[in-house]
Amino acid sequence: MNRRDDVWELIHLINTKMESAAASGALHTDLTAGDLPEVLQLDAILAQSGADIDVSMRAVAQHLLGKLRWYRFRLMPEGEGDGDYDAALSLFELPFILGLDDIPEPMLPELAERAVPVAASFERGAFGTKSPAEIESAIMLSRQIVTHLAPDHPFRPGVTANLGHMLMLRFDNGGSPQDLDRSIELLQAALAIAIAADQREAVLSTLTTALRRRLTATADPADLDRVIECCEAGAAVAPVDDEGSVQWLSGLGDSLLNRFERTGADSDLDRAIDVLRRALDADRARLLDHTAMRYDLAYALSRRFNRTRSATDLTEGIDLARAAVEAAESDHVFRAPAQNLLEAMLRVKASRRDPS
């Protein structure tokens, strides 16, 4: 008989003895008298690191042993069962991670806290492999933790945001629109309770990405409004001299320009130009893609020129478009658009000089 068979046999024997003791009324006595020989044998097998026991079987065995120690803790006089409580808590960790039911409710918040590092490891694996099975495992565990973690626990904002991020990952890998909707709900909930500036910025970044995903699919103006709000909040919370601050400004400018294209609001166009100038002039902007940033600002200026016929906007737009073309590699995604924009603005400038 191999170890797997031994484990199943011991689980069966322990369950049979407990059922018999419960039926005869001897359960209290049997539990408080000490561990059954079968319990000691099962403990010994589980302690062998090289035992041929898969994780699901180990979880079932630990669940049973955890219940026995929990029951004994409850039967002992107050102050005398702490060792059994601690042992039960440790034994229930794996069953909790794998989502087994019938774990004592008072232990769930502490088990949720203990599982946070494991959830983080699951999430890293899911992002690395994009494996559907790993994504599902990470979602299941994160959902377990969010469900049972104390409402005021300092880990709650991060775990809630991570669950939202995992649901967005599932959406990106063939999931449903409902995954993205739920992702956004969770990220907004995480943002509402996040306190630390760096944590708020991280949640805002993920929420902005999720909103842009949905905006691409639905073109809902409310999502674009929310993206703009997130970019404003991100720019406010990011350190002024940090690269992230410039990225927030660049994203805000792009989003304001997007809303202008949809609604035609001059205020959005004016603000987009102001924000994009600030982003391009920032010290940390040198670390970002100048071709894209110059093209965006040149395009915005060309759009305003079309409305106001301002020679200043036209000249600045031409200078920026030319700089974008000169700075771009031949295969840069914005090189051709910048070249086309430059040629169009030069034709307009030439026509303004030609009285005919």
Coordinates of N, CA and C in Angstrom, one line a residue, residues 116-126 134:
V116 N -2.8 36.2 2.2 CA -2.4 37.3 1.3 C -1.1 37.1 0.5
P117 N 0.0 36.7 1.2 CA 1.2 36.5 0.4 C 1.1 35.4 -0.7
V118 N 0.3 34.4 -0.4 CA 0.1 33.3 -1.4 C -0.7 33.8 -2.5
A119 N -1.7 34.7 -2.3 CA -2.5 35.3 -3.4 C -1.6 36.1 -4.3
A120 N -0.7 36.9 -3.6 CA 0.3 37.7 -4.4 C 1.1 36.8 -5.3
S121 N 1.5 35.6 -4.8 CA 2.3 34.7 -5.6 C 1.5 34.1 -6.8
F122 N 0.3 33.8 -6.5 CA -0.6 33.3 -7.5 C -0.8 34.3 -8.6
E123 N -1.0 35.6 -8.2 CA -1.2 36.7 -9.2 C 0.0 36.9 -10.1
R124 N 1.2 36.8 -9.5 CA 2.5 36.9 -10.3 C 2.5 35.8 -11.3
G125 N 2.2 34.6 -10.9 CA 2.2 33.5 -11.8 C 1.2 33.7 -12.9
A126 N 0.0 34.1 -12.6 CA -1.0 34.3 -13.6 C -0.6 35.4 -14.6
E134 N -4.2 29.2 -14.0 CA -3.6 30.0 -13.0 C -4.4 31.3 -12.7

